[in-house]
Every structure is written in C-alpha cells, then in structure tokens.
PDB file of C-alpha atoms in Angstrom:
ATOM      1  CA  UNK A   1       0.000   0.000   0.000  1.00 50.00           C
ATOM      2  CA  UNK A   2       3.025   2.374   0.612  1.00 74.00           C
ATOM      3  CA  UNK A   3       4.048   2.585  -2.930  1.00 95.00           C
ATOM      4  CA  UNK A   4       1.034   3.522  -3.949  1.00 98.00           C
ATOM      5  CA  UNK A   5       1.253   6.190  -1.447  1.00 97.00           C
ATOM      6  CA  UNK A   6       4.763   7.337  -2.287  1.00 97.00           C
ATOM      7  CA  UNK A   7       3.309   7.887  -6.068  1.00 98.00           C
ATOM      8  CA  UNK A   8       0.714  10.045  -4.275  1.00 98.00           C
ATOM      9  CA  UNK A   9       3.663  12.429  -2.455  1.00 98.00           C
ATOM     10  CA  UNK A  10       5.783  12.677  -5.940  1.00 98.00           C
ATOM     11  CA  UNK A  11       2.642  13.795  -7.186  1.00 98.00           C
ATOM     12  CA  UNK A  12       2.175  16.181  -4.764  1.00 98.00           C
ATOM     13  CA  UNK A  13       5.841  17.064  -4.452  1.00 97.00           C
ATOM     14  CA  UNK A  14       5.258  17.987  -8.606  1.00 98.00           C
ATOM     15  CA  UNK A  15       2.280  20.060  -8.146  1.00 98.00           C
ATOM     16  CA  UNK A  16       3.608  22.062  -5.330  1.00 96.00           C
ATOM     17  CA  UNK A  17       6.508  23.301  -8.202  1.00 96.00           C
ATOM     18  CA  UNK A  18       4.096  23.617 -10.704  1.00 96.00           C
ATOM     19  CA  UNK A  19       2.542  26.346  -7.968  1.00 95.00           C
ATOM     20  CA  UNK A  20      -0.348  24.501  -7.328  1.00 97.00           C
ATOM     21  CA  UNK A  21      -1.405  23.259  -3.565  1.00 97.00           C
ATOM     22  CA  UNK A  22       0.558  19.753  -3.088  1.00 98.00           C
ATOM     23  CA  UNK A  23      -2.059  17.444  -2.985  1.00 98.00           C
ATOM     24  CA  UNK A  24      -1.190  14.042  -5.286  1.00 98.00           C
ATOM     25  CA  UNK A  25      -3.517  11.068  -5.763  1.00 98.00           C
ATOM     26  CA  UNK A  26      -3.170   7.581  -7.351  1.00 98.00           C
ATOM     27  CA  UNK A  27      -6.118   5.219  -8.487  1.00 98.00           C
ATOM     28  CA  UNK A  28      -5.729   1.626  -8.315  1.00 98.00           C
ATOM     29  CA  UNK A  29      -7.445  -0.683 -10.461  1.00 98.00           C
ATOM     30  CA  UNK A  30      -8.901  -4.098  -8.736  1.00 97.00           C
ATOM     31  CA  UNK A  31      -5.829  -5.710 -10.115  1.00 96.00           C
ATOM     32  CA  UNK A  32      -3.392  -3.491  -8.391  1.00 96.00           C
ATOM     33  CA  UNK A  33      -2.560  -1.777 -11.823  1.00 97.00           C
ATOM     34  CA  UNK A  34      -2.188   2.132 -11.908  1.00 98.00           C
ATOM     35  CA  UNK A  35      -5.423   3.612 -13.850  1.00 98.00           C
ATOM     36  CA  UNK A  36      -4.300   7.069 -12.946  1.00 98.00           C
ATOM     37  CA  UNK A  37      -2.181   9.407 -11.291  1.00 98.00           C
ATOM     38  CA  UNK A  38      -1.944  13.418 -10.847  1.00 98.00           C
ATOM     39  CA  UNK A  39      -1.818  16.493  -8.473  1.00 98.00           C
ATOM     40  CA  UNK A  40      -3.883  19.115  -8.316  1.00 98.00           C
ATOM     41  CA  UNK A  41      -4.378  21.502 -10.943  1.00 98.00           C
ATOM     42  CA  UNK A  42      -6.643  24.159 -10.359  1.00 98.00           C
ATOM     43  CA  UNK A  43      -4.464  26.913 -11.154  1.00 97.00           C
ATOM     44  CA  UNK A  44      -3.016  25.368 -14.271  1.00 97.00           C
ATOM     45  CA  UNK A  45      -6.470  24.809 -15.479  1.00 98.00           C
ATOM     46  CA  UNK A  46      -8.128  27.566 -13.985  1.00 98.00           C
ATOM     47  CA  UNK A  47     -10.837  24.873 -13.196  1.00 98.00           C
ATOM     48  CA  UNK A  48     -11.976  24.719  -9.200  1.00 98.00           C
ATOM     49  CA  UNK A  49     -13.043  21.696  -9.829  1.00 98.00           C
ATOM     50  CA  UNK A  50      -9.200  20.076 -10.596  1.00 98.00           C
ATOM     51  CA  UNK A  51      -8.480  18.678  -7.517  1.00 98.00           C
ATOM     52  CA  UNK A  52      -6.120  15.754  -7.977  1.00 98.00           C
ATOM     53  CA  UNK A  53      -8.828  12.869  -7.081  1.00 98.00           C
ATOM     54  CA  UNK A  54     -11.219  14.675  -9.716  1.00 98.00           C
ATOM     55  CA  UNK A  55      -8.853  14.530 -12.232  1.00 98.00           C
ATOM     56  CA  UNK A  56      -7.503  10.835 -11.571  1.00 98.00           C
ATOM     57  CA  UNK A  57     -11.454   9.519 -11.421  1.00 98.00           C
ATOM     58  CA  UNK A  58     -12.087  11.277 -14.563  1.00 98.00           C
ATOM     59  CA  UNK A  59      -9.195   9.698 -16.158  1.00 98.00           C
ATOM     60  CA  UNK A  60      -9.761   6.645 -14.947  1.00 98.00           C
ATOM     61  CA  UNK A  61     -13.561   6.659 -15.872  1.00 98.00           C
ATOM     62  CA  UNK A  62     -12.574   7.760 -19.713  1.00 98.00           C
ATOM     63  CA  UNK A  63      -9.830   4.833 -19.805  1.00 97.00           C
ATOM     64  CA  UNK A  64     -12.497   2.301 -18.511  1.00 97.00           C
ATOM     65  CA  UNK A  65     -15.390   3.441 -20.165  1.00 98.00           C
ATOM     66  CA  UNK A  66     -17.836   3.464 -16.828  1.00 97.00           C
ATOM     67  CA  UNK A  67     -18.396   6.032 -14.576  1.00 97.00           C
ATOM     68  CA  UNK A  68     -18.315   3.618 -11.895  1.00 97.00           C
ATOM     69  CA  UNK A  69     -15.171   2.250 -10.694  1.00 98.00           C
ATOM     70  CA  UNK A  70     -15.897  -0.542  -8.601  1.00 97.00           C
ATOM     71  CA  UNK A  71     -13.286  -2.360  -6.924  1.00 98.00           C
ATOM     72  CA  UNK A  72     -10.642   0.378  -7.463  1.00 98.00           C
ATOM     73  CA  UNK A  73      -8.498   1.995  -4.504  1.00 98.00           C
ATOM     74  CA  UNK A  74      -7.730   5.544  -4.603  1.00 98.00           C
ATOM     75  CA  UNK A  75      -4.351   7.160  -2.690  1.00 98.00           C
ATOM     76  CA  UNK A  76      -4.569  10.718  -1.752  1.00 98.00           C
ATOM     77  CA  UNK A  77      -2.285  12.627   0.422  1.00 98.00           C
ATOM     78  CA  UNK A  78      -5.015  14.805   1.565  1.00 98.00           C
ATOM     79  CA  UNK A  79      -8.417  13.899   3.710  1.00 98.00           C
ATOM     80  CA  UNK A  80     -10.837  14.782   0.815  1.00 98.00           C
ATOM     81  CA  UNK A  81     -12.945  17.771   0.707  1.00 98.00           C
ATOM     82  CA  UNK A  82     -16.660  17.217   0.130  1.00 97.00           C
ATOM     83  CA  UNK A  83     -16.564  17.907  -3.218  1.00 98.00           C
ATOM     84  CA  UNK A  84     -13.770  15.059  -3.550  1.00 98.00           C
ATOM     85  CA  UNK A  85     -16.189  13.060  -1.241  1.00 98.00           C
ATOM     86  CA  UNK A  86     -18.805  12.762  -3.383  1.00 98.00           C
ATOM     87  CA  UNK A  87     -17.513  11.900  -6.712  1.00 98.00           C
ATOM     88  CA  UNK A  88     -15.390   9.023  -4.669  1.00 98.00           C
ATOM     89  CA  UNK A  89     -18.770   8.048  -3.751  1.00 98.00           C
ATOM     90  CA  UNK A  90     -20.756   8.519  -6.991  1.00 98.00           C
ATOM     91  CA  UNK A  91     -17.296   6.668  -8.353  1.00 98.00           C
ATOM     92  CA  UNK A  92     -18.294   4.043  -6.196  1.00 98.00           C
ATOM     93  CA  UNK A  93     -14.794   3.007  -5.060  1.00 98.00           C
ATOM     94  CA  UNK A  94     -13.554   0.343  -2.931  1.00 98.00           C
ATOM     95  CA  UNK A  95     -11.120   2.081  -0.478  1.00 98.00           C
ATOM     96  CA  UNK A  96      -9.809   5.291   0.057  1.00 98.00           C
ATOM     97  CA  UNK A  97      -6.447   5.708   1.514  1.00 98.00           C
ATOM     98  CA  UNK A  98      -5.435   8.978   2.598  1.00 98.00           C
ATOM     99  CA  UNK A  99      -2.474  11.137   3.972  1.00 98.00           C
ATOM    100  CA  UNK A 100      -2.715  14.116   6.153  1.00 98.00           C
ATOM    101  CA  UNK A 101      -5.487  14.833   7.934  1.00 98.00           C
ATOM    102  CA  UNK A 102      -7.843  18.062   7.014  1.00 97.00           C
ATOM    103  CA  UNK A 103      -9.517  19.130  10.011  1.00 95.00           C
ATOM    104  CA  UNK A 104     -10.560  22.373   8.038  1.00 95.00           C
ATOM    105  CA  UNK A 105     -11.151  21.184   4.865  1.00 96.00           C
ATOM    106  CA  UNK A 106     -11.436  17.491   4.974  1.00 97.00           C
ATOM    107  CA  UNK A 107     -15.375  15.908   4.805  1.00 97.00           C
ATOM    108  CA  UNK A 108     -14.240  12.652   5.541  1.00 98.00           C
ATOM    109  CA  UNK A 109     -12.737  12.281   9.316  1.00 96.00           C
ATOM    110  CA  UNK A 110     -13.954  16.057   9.593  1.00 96.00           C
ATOM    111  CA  UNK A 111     -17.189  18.470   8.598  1.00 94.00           C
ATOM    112  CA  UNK A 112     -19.451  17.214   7.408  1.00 94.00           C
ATOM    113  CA  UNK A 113     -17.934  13.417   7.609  1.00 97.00           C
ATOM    114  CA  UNK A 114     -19.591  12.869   3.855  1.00 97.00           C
ATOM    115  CA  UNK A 115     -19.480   9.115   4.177  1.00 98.00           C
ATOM    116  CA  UNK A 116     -21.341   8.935   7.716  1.00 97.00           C
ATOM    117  CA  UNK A 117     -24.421  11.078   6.395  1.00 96.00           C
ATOM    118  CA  UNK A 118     -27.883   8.999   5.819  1.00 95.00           C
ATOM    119  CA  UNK A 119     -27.556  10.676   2.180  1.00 94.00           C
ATOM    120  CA  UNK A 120     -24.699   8.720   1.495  1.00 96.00           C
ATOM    121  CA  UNK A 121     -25.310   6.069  -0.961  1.00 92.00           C
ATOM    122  CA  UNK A 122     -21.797   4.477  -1.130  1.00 97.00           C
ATOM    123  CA  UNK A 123     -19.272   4.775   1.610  1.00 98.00           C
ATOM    124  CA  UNK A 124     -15.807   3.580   0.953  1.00 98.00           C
ATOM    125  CA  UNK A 125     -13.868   1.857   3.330  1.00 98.00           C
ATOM    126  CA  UNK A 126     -11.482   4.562   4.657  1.00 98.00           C
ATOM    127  CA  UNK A 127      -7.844   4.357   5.942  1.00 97.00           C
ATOM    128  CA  UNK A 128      -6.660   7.693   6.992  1.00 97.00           C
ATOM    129  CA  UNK A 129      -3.025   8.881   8.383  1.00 97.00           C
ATOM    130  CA  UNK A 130      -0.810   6.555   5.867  1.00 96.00           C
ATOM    131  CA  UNK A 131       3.035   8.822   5.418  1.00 96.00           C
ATOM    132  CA  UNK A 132       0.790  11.243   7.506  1.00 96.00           C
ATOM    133  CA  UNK A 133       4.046  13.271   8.378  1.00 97.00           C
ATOM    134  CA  UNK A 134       5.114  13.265   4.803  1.00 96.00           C
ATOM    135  CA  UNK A 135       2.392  14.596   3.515  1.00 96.00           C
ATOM    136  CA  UNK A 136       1.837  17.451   6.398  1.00 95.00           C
ATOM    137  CA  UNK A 137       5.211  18.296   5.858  1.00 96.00           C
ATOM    138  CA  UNK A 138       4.766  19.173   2.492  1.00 96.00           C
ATOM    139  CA  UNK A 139       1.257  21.352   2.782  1.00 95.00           C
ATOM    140  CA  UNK A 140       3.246  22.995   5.591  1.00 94.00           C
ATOM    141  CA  UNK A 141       6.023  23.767   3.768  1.00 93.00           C
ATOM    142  CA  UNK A 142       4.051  25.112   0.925  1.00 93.00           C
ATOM    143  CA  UNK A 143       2.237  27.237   3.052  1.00 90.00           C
ATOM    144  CA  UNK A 144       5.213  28.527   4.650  1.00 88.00           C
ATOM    145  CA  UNK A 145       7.096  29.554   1.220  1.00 83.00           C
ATOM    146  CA  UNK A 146       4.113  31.522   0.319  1.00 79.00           C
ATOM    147  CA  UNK A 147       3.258  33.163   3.935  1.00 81.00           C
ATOM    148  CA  UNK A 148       7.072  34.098   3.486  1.00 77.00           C
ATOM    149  CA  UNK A 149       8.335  32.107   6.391  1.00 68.00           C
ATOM    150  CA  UNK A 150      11.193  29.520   6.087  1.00 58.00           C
ATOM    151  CA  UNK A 151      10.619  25.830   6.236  1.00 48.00           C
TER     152      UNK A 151
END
C-alpha cells in the first residue's frame, strides 16, 4: 500500500513546483494496476473543480469506459474535501487511503464526515493517516514559502 502512497507524495511534491497546492492522488485498479495518477491543478487549469482525485477519477472513468469504478483503490495525500467526497462516492470506489489529515477542509474524518451522512449512498472503506508526516510536511512547507516564512 506504501508505494502507492509514495506515487501520491511525488505527485504532490510535482504540483507544489508547478505552484499549485501539493495534494497528489493515485487510483488503483482491482488488479493493483495504476489507472491514474496526478496532483492538483486548479491553477493550471483555472478549473476549481481540478483537484487531484477529480482529475484521476475522470481519467480513470474515460480509460475504462464506466463512470463507476468498482473495486478500485484511490491514494490521496489529503483527507478529501466534500466535493472530492462525493464523486469518490458517486465513483463508487472500494477504499480510500489517505495522507494528512484536514480538520478544516477534509469531509471525511472532519465536517461534514460525507461518508457517515444517511444521504450517502456508497461509503468507501477509509484508511486515513498513511506517510501522515510526509504529507503534512509538504502542505506545511508550501504554506510557509508563500506566507514568506522559512521551512
């Protein structure tokens, strides 16, 4: 599961010198093949919407042909926002590993905890805190380059 996870940070470690906030994600087929990997975008694209599990689920849907990716694991190394939430939901997939916690953002362990609501049709199983300090360490830093303090 760690490799998959260390994908995920090189990801993120590429989007945070591309500018954008380091998230990275990594979606697994039921196989354990790669379907997809990215970081976020949403300054590249100029698309809210391009967070890197949106953009590795679309991917992933195109390649397969389905808009349902059942049995397929997705690596983040970011709690998801609810936005993210959802379409891992509608996306129907298996597990969802994540990183760093989001206790402001995040609508899985936190807010609105997307996958405990009643509205919820499909809850992954959920595995939060994998390279935890990894990750953290690199939204931190991030944060701190652009807040002008040193890392």
């Amino acid at each position: 599961m760690t490799d998959f996870m260390k994908i995920a940070l090189e990801e993120a470690e590429s989007a945070a010198k591309r500018g954008e906030v380091p998230v990275g994600s990594v979606l697994i087929s039921p196989n354990g093949e790669i379907l997809a990997q990215s970081g976020n975008r949403t300054e590249e694209l100029a698309d809210p919407t391009a967070h890197a599990e949106i953009l590795v689920i679309r991917k992933a849907a195109t390649l397969l042909h389905s808009p349902r990716l059942v049995g397929c694991d997705l690596y983040v190394t970011l709690e998801p926002c609810a936005m993210c939430a959802a379409a891992i939901s509608f996306a129907r997939i298996r597990r969802l590993v994540f990183g760093a916690y989001d206790p402001k953002g995040g609508a899985v362990e936190h807010g609105g905890r997307f996958y405990a609501q009643p509205t919820c049709h499909h809850a992954p199983e959920v595995v939060g805190g994998m390279e935890e300090r990894k990750a953290a360490h690199l939204l931190k830093a991030f944060f701190n380059v652009r807040r002008g303090h040193e890392t």
